[in-house]
Coordinates of C-alpha atoms in Angstrom, one line a residue:
M19 CA -110.5 -48.5 -54.9
T20 CA -107.3 -47.6 -53.5
Q21 CA -104.1 -49.2 -54.6
P22 CA -102.1 -50.9 -51.9
R23 CA -98.9 -48.9 -50.7
A24 CA -95.6 -50.5 -51.8
K25 CA -93.2 -51.4 -48.9
F26 CA -89.9 -49.4 -48.5
R27 CA -86.9 -51.5 -49.1
A28 CA -83.5 -50.2 -48.0
P29 CA -80.9 -50.3 -50.6
S30 CA -78.4 -53.1 -50.3
P31 CA -75.0 -51.9 -48.9
V32 CA -72.3 -51.6 -51.4
P33 CA -69.2 -53.3 -50.2
L34 CA -66.1 -51.1 -49.8
P35 CA -63.2 -51.8 -51.9
A36 CA -60.5 -53.7 -49.9
W37 CA -57.8 -51.2 -50.9
R38 CA -59.5 -48.4 -48.9
A39 CA -59.0 -50.1 -45.5
T40 CA -55.5 -50.9 -46.4
A41 CA -54.9 -47.3 -47.3
L42 CA -56.4 -46.1 -44.1
W43 CA -54.2 -48.4 -42.0
A44 CA -51.3 -47.3 -44.1
V45 CA -52.0 -43.6 -43.4
V46 CA -52.4 -44.3 -39.6
T47 CA -49.3 -46.4 -39.6
L48 CA -47.3 -43.7 -41.5
G49 CA -48.5 -41.0 -39.1
L50 CA -47.3 -43.1 -36.2
V51 CA -44.0 -43.7 -37.8
V52 CA -43.5 -40.0 -38.5
M53 CA -44.4 -39.2 -34.9
M54 CA -42.0 -41.9 -33.6
A55 CA -39.3 -40.5 -35.9
Q56 CA -39.9 -37.0 -34.7
A57 CA -39.9 -38.3 -31.1
W58 CA -36.6 -40.2 -31.8
R59 CA -35.1 -37.1 -33.4
A60 CA -36.2 -34.8 -30.5
Q61 CA -35.3 -37.2 -27.7
V62 CA -32.2 -38.9 -29.1
E63 CA -30.7 -37.1 -32.1
R64 CA -31.4 -33.5 -31.0
G65 CA -32.0 -34.2 -27.3
P66 CA -28.8 -32.7 -26.0
F67 CA -29.2 -29.6 -28.1
L68 CA -32.8 -29.0 -27.1
R69 CA -32.1 -29.7 -23.4
D70 CA -29.3 -27.1 -23.6
Q71 CA -31.6 -24.6 -25.3
G72 CA -34.1 -25.2 -22.6
A73 CA -31.5 -24.8 -19.9
L74 CA -30.5 -21.5 -21.3
R75 CA -33.9 -20.2 -20.3
Y76 CA -33.5 -21.0 -16.6
L77 CA -29.9 -22.2 -15.9
R78 CA -26.9 -20.0 -15.4
H79 CA -23.2 -20.9 -15.2
F80 CA -21.5 -18.6 -12.7
A81 CA -17.8 -18.1 -12.6
L82 CA -16.1 -18.6 -9.3
P83 CA -13.0 -16.3 -9.3
A84 CA -9.7 -17.8 -8.1
Q85 CA -7.9 -16.0 -5.4
R86 CA -4.6 -14.6 -6.6
G87 CA -1.5 -16.1 -4.9
P88 CA 0.4 -14.0 -2.4
I89 CA 3.9 -12.6 -2.9
L90 CA 6.1 -13.1 0.1
D91 CA 9.5 -12.0 1.1
R92 CA 12.2 -14.5 2.1
S93 CA 10.9 -14.7 5.7
G94 CA 7.3 -15.2 4.7
K95 CA 6.2 -11.6 5.2
A96 CA 3.5 -10.5 2.8
L97 CA 4.5 -8.1 0.0
A98 CA 1.3 -8.5 -2.0
L99 CA -1.9 -10.3 -1.1
S100 CA -5.6 -10.4 -2.1
V101 CA -8.3 -9.2 0.2
P102 CA -12.1 -9.6 -0.1
V103 CA -14.0 -6.6 -1.4
Q104 CA -17.5 -5.9 -2.7
T105 CA -18.5 -4.6 -6.1
L106 CA -21.9 -2.8 -6.3
W107 CA -23.9 -3.1 -9.5
V108 CA -27.5 -2.2 -10.6
D109 CA -30.2 -3.5 -12.9
P110 CA -31.3 -0.3 -14.7
R111 CA -34.7 -1.8 -15.4
L112 CA -35.5 -1.7 -11.6
F113 CA -33.0 0.9 -10.5
D114 CA -34.3 3.7 -12.7
A115 CA -37.6 3.6 -10.8
Q116 CA -35.7 4.6 -7.6
Q117 CA -34.3 8.0 -8.9
A118 CA -35.8 9.7 -5.9
R119 CA -33.3 7.8 -3.7
W120 CA -30.2 8.3 -6.0
A121 CA -28.9 11.3 -4.0
Q122 CA -29.0 9.2 -0.8
I123 CA -27.1 6.4 -2.5
A124 CA -24.5 8.8 -4.0
T125 CA -23.9 10.2 -0.6
A126 CA -23.3 6.8 0.8
L127 CA -20.9 6.0 -2.0
G128 CA -19.0 9.3 -1.6
I129 CA -19.7 10.4 -5.1
S130 CA -22.0 13.0 -6.7
A131 CA -25.5 12.3 -8.0
A132 CA -24.3 13.2 -11.5
T133 CA -21.5 10.7 -11.3
L134 CA -23.9 8.0 -10.1
A135 CA -26.3 8.8 -13.0
A136 CA -23.5 8.6 -15.5
R137 CA -22.4 5.2 -14.3
V138 CA -26.0 3.9 -14.5
R139 CA -26.4 5.2 -18.1
G140 CA -22.9 4.0 -19.0
G141 CA -23.8 0.3 -18.5
G142 CA -26.0 -2.0 -20.4
S143 CA -29.8 -2.4 -20.3
Q144 CA -29.6 -5.0 -17.6
F145 CA -26.2 -4.4 -15.9
A146 CA -24.1 -1.4 -14.8
F147 CA -21.3 -1.1 -12.4
L148 CA -21.9 1.4 -9.6
A149 CA -18.7 1.0 -7.5
R150 CA -15.8 -1.4 -8.0
Q151 CA -14.0 -3.2 -5.2
R152 CA -15.2 -1.4 -2.1
A153 CA -14.4 -2.4 1.4
P154 CA -17.1 -4.8 2.7
E155 CA -18.2 -2.5 5.5
R156 CA -18.7 0.4 3.1
A157 CA -20.6 -1.7 0.6
A158 CA -22.7 -3.1 3.5
A159 CA -23.7 0.5 4.4
V160 CA -25.0 1.0 0.8
L161 CA -26.8 -2.3 0.6
A162 CA -28.5 -1.6 3.9
L163 CA -30.6 1.0 2.1
H164 CA -32.4 -1.9 0.5
V165 CA -32.9 -0.2 -2.9
P166 CA -34.5 -2.4 -5.5
G167 CA -32.2 -3.2 -8.4
L168 CA -29.0 -2.7 -6.4
Y169 CA -26.9 -5.8 -5.9
S170 CA -23.3 -6.8 -5.0
L171 CA -20.6 -9.2 -6.2
H172 CA -17.8 -10.7 -4.2
E173 CA -14.3 -10.0 -5.6
D174 CA -10.7 -9.8 -4.5
R175 CA -8.5 -6.7 -4.5
R176 CA -4.7 -6.7 -4.5
Y177 CA -3.2 -5.1 -1.4
Y178 CA 0.5 -4.2 -0.9
P179 CA 1.4 -3.9 2.8
S180 CA 4.8 -2.2 2.0
G181 CA 3.3 0.5 -0.1
S182 CA 5.7 2.5 -2.2
I183 CA 8.8 0.7 -0.8
A184 CA 8.7 -2.2 -3.2
A185 CA 6.1 -0.9 -5.7
P186 CA 8.3 -0.6 -8.9
L187 CA 9.6 -4.1 -8.3
L188 CA 6.3 -5.8 -7.5
G189 CA 4.2 -3.9 -10.1
F190 CA 0.4 -4.1 -9.8
T191 CA -2.7 -5.7 -11.2
N192 CA -5.6 -4.2 -13.1
V193 CA -9.1 -4.0 -11.7
D194 CA -9.8 -7.6 -12.8
G195 CA -6.8 -9.0 -11.0
R196 CA -4.5 -9.5 -13.9
G197 CA -0.8 -8.5 -13.5
I198 CA 0.2 -5.7 -15.8
E199 CA 3.5 -4.5 -14.4
G200 CA 6.5 -5.8 -12.5
L201 CA 6.6 -9.2 -10.9
E202 CA 2.8 -9.3 -11.0
L203 CA 3.1 -9.4 -14.8
A204 CA 6.2 -11.6 -15.0
Y205 CA 4.6 -14.3 -12.8
N206 CA 1.0 -13.7 -13.7
A207 CA 0.4 -17.3 -14.8
W208 CA 1.9 -18.6 -11.5
L209 CA -0.1 -16.2 -9.3
Q210 CA -3.5 -16.0 -11.0
G211 CA -4.9 -19.5 -10.4
K212 CA -7.8 -21.1 -12.3
A213 CA -11.4 -19.9 -12.0
G214 CA -14.1 -22.3 -11.0
E215 CA -17.8 -22.6 -11.9
E216 CA -21.2 -23.3 -10.4
T217 CA -24.6 -23.8 -12.0
G218 CA -27.9 -22.5 -10.7
L219 CA -31.4 -21.3 -11.4
R220 CA -32.2 -17.7 -12.0
D221 CA -35.5 -15.9 -12.6
N222 CA -36.1 -13.7 -15.7
L223 CA -34.5 -10.8 -13.9
G224 CA -31.3 -12.7 -13.2
H225 CA -31.9 -13.2 -9.5
P226 CA -30.5 -16.4 -8.0
L227 CA -33.1 -19.0 -7.0
A228 CA -31.1 -22.2 -6.3
L229 CA -27.8 -24.0 -7.1
L230 CA -27.9 -27.2 -9.0
G231 CA -25.3 -29.9 -8.6
A232 CA -21.8 -29.7 -7.2
A233 CA -19.7 -26.6 -8.1
R234 CA -16.3 -26.9 -9.8
P235 CA -14.2 -25.1 -7.2
A236 CA -11.7 -22.4 -8.1
Q237 CA -8.0 -23.2 -7.8
A238 CA -6.2 -20.5 -5.9
G239 CA -3.0 -19.0 -7.4
R240 CA 0.4 -20.3 -6.1
T241 CA 2.5 -18.5 -3.6
L242 CA 5.6 -16.6 -4.9
T243 CA 8.4 -16.4 -2.4
L244 CA 11.1 -13.9 -3.2
S245 CA 14.7 -13.5 -2.2
I246 CA 13.8 -10.0 -1.1
D247 CA 14.1 -9.2 2.6
R248 CA 11.4 -6.7 3.5
N249 CA 13.4 -5.0 6.3
I250 CA 16.5 -4.5 4.1
Q251 CA 14.2 -3.3 1.3
Y252 CA 12.8 -0.7 3.7
V253 CA 16.2 0.6 4.8
A254 CA 17.5 0.7 1.2
Y255 CA 14.4 2.6 0.0
T256 CA 14.5 5.2 2.8
A257 CA 18.2 5.8 2.4
L258 CA 17.9 6.2 -1.3
A259 CA 14.9 8.5 -1.0
S260 CA 16.8 10.6 1.5
A261 CA 19.7 11.0 -0.9
V262 CA 17.5 11.9 -3.9
Q263 CA 15.6 14.5 -1.8
R264 CA 18.7 15.9 -0.1
F265 CA 20.7 16.4 -3.3
Q266 CA 17.6 17.3 -5.3
A267 CA 18.3 14.6 -7.8
R268 CA 16.1 13.4 -10.6
S269 CA 15.9 9.8 -9.5
G270 CA 17.8 6.9 -7.9
A271 CA 18.1 3.1 -7.9
A272 CA 19.9 0.5 -5.8
V273 CA 20.4 -3.2 -5.7
L274 CA 21.7 -5.3 -2.9
M275 CA 22.4 -9.0 -3.5
N276 CA 24.1 -12.1 -2.0
A277 CA 27.5 -12.3 -3.7
R278 CA 27.5 -16.1 -3.6
T279 CA 24.0 -17.2 -4.4
G280 CA 22.9 -14.3 -6.6
E281 CA 19.8 -13.7 -4.4
I282 CA 18.6 -10.1 -4.6
L283 CA 17.8 -8.9 -1.1
A284 CA 16.7 -5.4 -2.0
M285 CA 15.8 -3.7 -5.3
V286 CA 14.6 -0.1 -4.9
S287 CA 13.7 2.8 -7.1
Y288 CA 12.9 6.4 -6.3
P289 CA 10.6 8.2 -6.9
S290 CA 8.0 5.5 -6.4
F291 CA 4.2 5.3 -6.2
N292 CA 1.5 4.0 -3.9
P293 CA 0.2 0.7 -5.5
N294 CA -2.8 0.8 -3.2
D295 CA -4.0 4.0 -4.8
R296 CA -4.8 3.7 -8.5
A297 CA -4.8 7.5 -8.9
D298 CA -1.0 7.3 -8.2
Y299 CA -0.3 5.0 -11.2
R300 CA 1.8 7.2 -13.5
P301 CA 4.3 5.7 -15.9
G302 CA 7.1 8.0 -14.7
L303 CA 6.8 6.5 -11.2
Y304 CA 6.3 2.8 -11.7
N305 CA 9.4 2.2 -13.8
N306 CA 11.8 -0.2 -12.1
R307 CA 14.9 1.9 -12.6
A308 CA 17.2 -0.8 -11.3
V309 CA 16.7 -2.7 -14.5
A310 CA 15.1 -0.3 -17.0
D311 CA 17.3 2.8 -16.7
T312 CA 20.7 2.8 -18.4
F313 CA 23.5 5.3 -18.0
E314 CA 27.3 5.8 -18.6
P315 CA 28.7 4.4 -15.4
G316 CA 32.0 6.3 -15.1
S317 CA 34.8 5.2 -12.9
V318 CA 33.1 2.1 -11.4
M319 CA 34.3 0.4 -14.6
K320 CA 38.0 0.8 -13.8
P321 CA 38.3 -2.5 -11.9
F322 CA 37.3 -4.4 -15.0
T323 CA 39.8 -2.5 -17.2
I324 CA 42.5 -3.5 -14.8
A325 CA 41.2 -7.1 -14.6
A326 CA 41.3 -7.5 -18.4
A327 CA 44.8 -6.0 -18.6
L328 CA 46.1 -8.3 -15.8
D329 CA 44.6 -11.4 -17.4
D330 CA 46.1 -11.0 -20.8
G331 CA 49.5 -9.8 -19.5
S332 CA 49.2 -6.3 -20.7
I333 CA 50.2 -5.1 -17.2
R334 CA 51.7 -6.7 -14.1
P335 CA 50.3 -6.3 -10.5
D336 CA 53.3 -4.1 -9.7
T337 CA 53.0 -1.9 -12.8
T338 CA 53.0 1.9 -12.2
F339 CA 51.9 4.8 -14.2
N340 CA 53.0 8.5 -14.4
V341 CA 49.8 10.6 -14.3
N342 CA 51.5 13.8 -13.4
T343 CA 50.0 15.9 -16.1
N344 CA 47.1 18.3 -16.4
C345 CA 46.1 16.8 -19.8
F346 CA 46.7 13.4 -21.2
R347 CA 45.8 13.9 -24.9
V348 CA 44.3 11.0 -26.8
A349 CA 43.3 11.9 -30.4
H350 CA 41.4 15.2 -30.1
Y351 CA 40.4 14.7 -26.5
C352 CA 42.1 15.8 -23.2
I353 CA 41.8 13.4 -20.3
R354 CA 42.2 14.9 -16.8
D355 CA 42.1 13.8 -13.2
D356 CA 40.2 15.7 -10.5
V357 CA 43.3 15.9 -8.5
R358 CA 46.8 15.9 -10.0
H359 CA 49.1 13.0 -8.8
G360 CA 52.5 11.7 -9.7
I361 CA 53.4 8.0 -10.0
L362 CA 50.5 5.6 -9.1
D363 CA 50.4 1.9 -8.8
L364 CA 47.2 -0.1 -9.6
A365 CA 45.8 0.2 -6.1
Q366 CA 46.3 4.0 -6.2
V367 CA 44.7 4.2 -9.6
L368 CA 41.6 2.8 -8.0
K369 CA 41.9 4.7 -4.7
Y370 CA 42.3 8.1 -6.3
S371 CA 40.1 7.2 -9.3
S372 CA 42.7 8.3 -11.9
N373 CA 41.2 8.6 -15.4
I374 CA 44.7 9.1 -16.9
G375 CA 45.9 5.9 -15.2
A376 CA 42.9 3.9 -16.4
A377 CA 43.2 5.2 -20.0
K378 CA 46.9 4.3 -20.1
I379 CA 46.0 0.8 -19.0
S380 CA 43.3 0.4 -21.6
L381 CA 45.6 1.6 -24.4
R382 CA 48.0 -1.2 -23.5
T383 CA 45.2 -3.8 -23.6
P384 CA 43.9 -5.4 -26.8
P385 CA 40.3 -4.1 -27.2
A386 CA 38.9 -7.6 -27.8
D387 CA 40.1 -8.6 -24.3
L388 CA 38.5 -5.6 -22.6
Y389 CA 35.3 -6.2 -24.6
Q390 CA 35.3 -9.9 -23.6
M391 CA 35.7 -9.0 -19.9
L392 CA 32.8 -6.5 -20.0
R393 CA 30.6 -9.1 -21.7
S394 CA 31.5 -11.9 -19.4
V395 CA 30.4 -9.9 -16.3
G396 CA 27.0 -9.3 -17.8
F397 CA 27.2 -5.9 -19.5
G398 CA 25.4 -5.5 -22.7
Q399 CA 22.9 -8.3 -22.0
V400 CA 19.8 -8.9 -19.8
S401 CA 20.2 -10.6 -16.5
G402 CA 17.6 -13.4 -16.9
L403 CA 15.3 -12.1 -14.2
G404 CA 12.5 -11.7 -16.8
L405 CA 11.3 -8.4 -15.4
P406 CA 9.2 -6.3 -17.8
G407 CA 11.1 -3.3 -19.1
E408 CA 14.5 -4.8 -18.3
T409 CA 17.2 -3.7 -20.7
G410 CA 20.7 -5.1 -21.4
G411 CA 22.4 -1.7 -21.9
A412 CA 25.0 -1.4 -24.6
V413 CA 28.6 -2.4 -25.1
P414 CA 29.6 -1.6 -28.7
D415 CA 31.6 -4.2 -30.7
W416 CA 35.3 -3.8 -30.1
Q417 CA 36.0 -3.7 -33.9
G418 CA 34.5 -0.2 -34.0
W419 CA 36.6 1.2 -31.2
D420 CA 39.0 3.9 -32.2
V421 CA 41.8 5.1 -29.9
A422 CA 39.6 7.6 -28.2
R423 CA 36.9 5.0 -27.5
R424 CA 39.4 2.6 -26.1
A425 CA 40.6 5.2 -23.6
A426 CA 37.1 6.4 -22.7
M427 CA 35.8 2.8 -22.1
A428 CA 38.5 2.4 -19.4
Y429 CA 36.7 4.9 -17.1
G430 CA 33.1 4.2 -18.0
Y431 CA 32.2 6.2 -21.1
G432 CA 31.0 4.9 -24.4
L433 CA 28.9 2.2 -22.9
S434 CA 25.6 2.0 -20.9
V435 CA 24.7 -0.2 -18.0
T436 CA 22.0 -0.7 -15.4
P437 CA 22.3 -0.7 -11.6
L438 CA 21.5 -4.5 -11.5
Q439 CA 24.4 -5.2 -13.9
L440 CA 26.8 -3.3 -11.8
A441 CA 25.9 -5.2 -8.7
A442 CA 26.2 -8.6 -10.5
A443 CA 29.5 -7.6 -12.0
Y444 CA 31.1 -6.6 -8.7
A445 CA 29.7 -9.8 -7.2
A446 CA 32.0 -11.7 -9.5
I447 CA 35.0 -9.8 -8.0
A448 CA 33.7 -10.5 -4.5
N449 CA 33.0 -14.2 -5.3
N450 CA 36.6 -15.1 -6.3
G451 CA 36.1 -14.3 -10.0
I452 CA 32.9 -16.4 -10.4
Y453 CA 29.9 -14.7 -11.9
V454 CA 26.5 -15.8 -10.5
Q455 CA 23.2 -15.2 -12.2
P456 CA 21.0 -12.8 -10.2
T457 CA 17.7 -14.1 -9.0
L458 CA 14.6 -12.7 -7.3
L459 CA 13.4 -16.1 -6.0
R460 CA 14.6 -17.5 -2.7
R461 CA 17.2 -20.2 -3.1
D462 CA 16.9 -22.6 -0.1
S463 CA 19.8 -24.7 -1.4
G464 CA 22.2 -21.9 -1.1
T465 CA 23.5 -22.5 -4.6
P466 CA 23.2 -20.1 -7.6
L467 CA 21.0 -20.7 -10.6
H468 CA 24.0 -20.5 -12.9
S469 CA 27.7 -19.6 -12.4
Q470 CA 30.9 -19.3 -14.4
R471 CA 34.4 -18.2 -13.8
I472 CA 35.2 -15.0 -15.6
M473 CA 38.5 -14.0 -14.1
P474 CA 41.3 -15.9 -12.2
A475 CA 40.8 -16.1 -8.4
A476 CA 44.2 -14.3 -8.0
T477 CA 43.0 -11.4 -10.1
A478 CA 39.8 -11.1 -8.0
A479 CA 41.7 -11.3 -4.8
R480 CA 44.0 -8.4 -5.9
L481 CA 41.0 -6.3 -6.9
R482 CA 39.3 -6.9 -3.6
D483 CA 42.4 -5.8 -1.7
W484 CA 43.0 -2.7 -3.9
L485 CA 39.3 -1.7 -3.7
T486 CA 39.4 -1.6 0.1
G487 CA 41.7 1.4 -0.3
V488 CA 38.9 3.3 -1.9
T489 CA 36.9 3.4 1.4
R490 CA 39.9 4.1 3.7
R491 CA 41.4 7.4 4.7
G492 CA 42.1 9.5 1.7
G493 CA 40.0 7.3 -0.7
T494 CA 37.2 8.7 -2.8
G495 CA 34.7 6.4 -1.1
F496 CA 35.5 6.9 2.6
L497 CA 31.9 7.8 3.3
A498 CA 31.0 4.2 2.5
A499 CA 33.1 2.8 5.4
I500 CA 31.2 0.8 8.0
P501 CA 32.5 0.5 11.6
G502 CA 33.7 -3.1 12.4
Y503 CA 33.8 -4.2 8.7
T504 CA 36.3 -3.9 5.9
V505 CA 34.5 -2.5 2.9
A506 CA 35.7 -2.7 -0.8
G507 CA 34.1 -0.6 -3.5
K508 CA 34.4 2.1 -6.1
T509 CA 33.0 5.5 -6.7
G510 CA 31.8 6.8 -10.0
T511 CA 30.8 10.3 -11.3
S512 CA 29.9 10.5 -15.0
I513 CA 29.1 13.7 -16.8
M514 CA 26.0 13.3 -19.0
A515 CA 26.3 13.4 -22.7
N516 CA 24.3 16.1 -24.5
G517 CA 23.6 14.0 -27.6
K518 CA 25.7 16.2 -29.8
G519 CA 29.1 14.7 -29.2
G520 CA 29.7 16.8 -26.1
F521 CA 28.7 16.8 -22.4
R522 CA 26.4 18.7 -20.1
K523 CA 29.0 19.9 -17.6
H524 CA 26.6 20.5 -14.8
Q525 CA 24.6 17.3 -15.1
V526 CA 26.1 14.1 -13.7
N527 CA 25.2 10.6 -12.6
T528 CA 26.7 9.5 -9.3
T529 CA 27.5 5.8 -8.4
F530 CA 29.0 3.7 -5.7
V531 CA 29.4 -0.1 -5.9
G532 CA 30.9 -2.2 -3.2
F533 CA 30.9 -5.3 -1.0
A534 CA 31.5 -6.4 2.6
P535 CA 33.2 -7.8 4.5
A536 CA 36.0 -7.3 2.1
K537 CA 38.1 -10.2 3.6
D538 CA 35.2 -12.6 3.1
P539 CA 32.6 -10.9 0.9
Q540 CA 28.9 -11.8 1.6
L541 CA 26.9 -8.9 0.2
V542 CA 27.3 -6.6 -2.7
M543 CA 25.4 -3.4 -3.5
A544 CA 25.2 -0.9 -6.3
V545 CA 23.7 2.6 -5.7
V546 CA 23.0 5.1 -8.5
V547 CA 21.7 8.7 -8.0
R548 CA 21.0 10.5 -11.2
E549 CA 21.4 14.2 -11.8
P550 CA 21.9 15.6 -8.3
T551 CA 21.7 19.4 -8.4
Q552 CA 22.7 20.4 -4.9
G553 CA 25.9 19.9 -2.8
W554 CA 29.1 18.1 -3.9
R555 CA 27.9 16.0 -6.8
Y556 CA 30.3 13.1 -6.6
G557 CA 29.6 9.4 -6.3
G558 CA 31.6 9.3 -3.0
V559 CA 29.4 12.0 -1.5
V560 CA 26.0 11.3 -2.9
A561 CA 25.8 7.5 -3.4
A562 CA 28.3 6.1 -0.9
P563 CA 26.3 7.1 2.2
V564 CA 23.3 5.2 0.8
F565 CA 25.6 2.1 0.6
R566 CA 26.9 2.6 4.1
V567 CA 23.5 2.9 5.8
T568 CA 21.9 0.0 3.8
M569 CA 24.9 -2.4 3.9
S570 CA 25.4 -1.9 7.6
A571 CA 21.7 -2.8 8.3
A572 CA 21.9 -5.8 5.9
L573 CA 25.1 -7.2 7.4
H574 CA 23.4 -7.2 10.9
R575 CA 20.1 -8.5 9.5
M576 CA 21.8 -11.4 7.8
G577 CA 24.0 -12.2 10.8
V578 CA 27.3 -11.4 9.2
Q579 CA 29.9 -11.0 11.9
P580 CA 32.4 -8.0 11.9
D581 CA 35.8 -8.8 10.5
T582 CA 37.8 -6.0 12.1
S583 CA 38.0 -4.5 15.6
A584 CA 36.8 -1.0 16.3
Q585 CA 40.4 0.1 17.0
T586 CA 41.7 -1.2 13.7
W587 CA 38.8 0.4 11.8
T588 CA 39.4 3.7 13.5
A589 CA 43.1 3.6 12.7
T590 CA 42.6 2.7 9.0
T591 CA 39.6 4.7 8.2
A592 CA 38.5 7.4 10.6
E593 CA 41.7 8.6 12.3
H594 CA 43.1 12.0 11.3
L595 CA 39.9 13.0 9.5
T596 CA 39.2 16.7 9.5
A597 CA 36.3 18.1 11.5
D598 CA 34.5 18.7 8.2
Q599 CA 35.1 15.1 7.0
E600 CA 33.9 13.7 10.3
R601 CA 30.7 15.7 10.0
R602 CA 30.2 14.6 6.4
W603 CA 30.8 10.9 7.4
A604 CA 28.3 11.1 10.3
E605 CA 25.6 13.0 8.4
G606 CA 26.0 11.3 5.0
A607 CA 27.6 14.3 3.3
G608 CA 24.3 16.0 2.8
D609 CA 25.5 19.5 3.8
A610 CA 29.0 19.2 2.4
A611 CA 28.5 22.2 0.2
H612 CA 27.5 24.5 3.0

């Protein structure tokens, strides 16, 4: 008999502990809290950082270059301006695959294939310059080849319409548009403007896809308006260049300024350079010699010797001097005149440029008074123009002057000056004894930046009258005479020192400084031609004609009316000249030695 099968009975469920459910909910809740904390941190705390990091992968900030401000002359004519150009660059990752076309590209650029390859290899892995600042039409011809990996950038290039005529004054910029010489450097902050910025999308090869948001526009540089007159600058440069070339001189410089306002109407140097051709940028050419080159000025210092002596009572206006000697000995030195004279008054000391007369005047004058006069008219200190490379020259302290130095200072030895300083100093004589600070910026008000009286008006008036004799018949500066105008001025010819206590007898610097019209001076000019090697090497022969040509043009350009009739001018200046003198006057004395 079989036993009955027992029924299966499921085990009774064991109830879970209450803490396990609580723990589960705690874990879930903690996970949610952690996720929320991480979300908070990512979205709020680190949100800006993460968004910026993401943007770096697809957003680019592109600089918008600011156009450099123009430089204008006093009439608004451009002396320097920026013109649009194209810069060609390549992405070597794409461009390397096009080597079969490199020869074609090089021909379009006007360079050799080897040069093109060197430029590509000389860049980075993603960027290399191929050609900087090319004319848009020339760049378009290269881009028309549609070579993968070849791109262009829009840039500006500085252009100087006057070329070499004003180059040492204006200076130039580097390839990135920053001033590095001349006025371009001195006023770089004023001219360069402020770059802008735009944001856009680019792909992984850097190609632009779209612009995002409004761009921050670039702020163009400001306009710089000079006191320079481009027409007068041209005449001064060509006259100076002609003199340097004709007399085979080493260099020359000239400054023409308004005697009353201090505005400089022309500042030229020769030799010069072409600022539009970077291959012509050589240090020996782009120096502004009008402010950077110093020299012993010679006899053009005699008016200031006389002014100092008159002002302190060492001499009287009617004092005369016996210069009838071949040698006026001072200490161990022998002072001579080019032509022997007898008794000279002060006007004749200037007219005939007597070194003996000037030395005798200086030896009567306390050295401190002559020193003070030289300093008050600007010698030994910079002018305040702020031009790079400007020097103040040198006027040694009077306490160290021995008797020989006192005599030599009277006729321009023992100190060094610049052409600009000479122009400004003579402007004080022209301006009734008031020194005005030179400026290269146009002064619409007609008033100087700074002025001060440095000699009595009566002294200045006497010097103006006496200096007119220099340019009249028999004076050393008759080649500076201008028909219809009375001209006052002074010649200077200084023998160059050899650095060993002596002189190079055959090396001289020639100078003429003067103003016109002498009866009511408006304009003053200093001309320096250094180391002429041909012809009659005197200031009245080499430098004076440059003054005459330039000053004549400037007087007409500025609307200054003649102050003497043609008949009077002929009688006082040109009458009774020899045929040789007439030819030298007409031709600028260039063939005087032949």
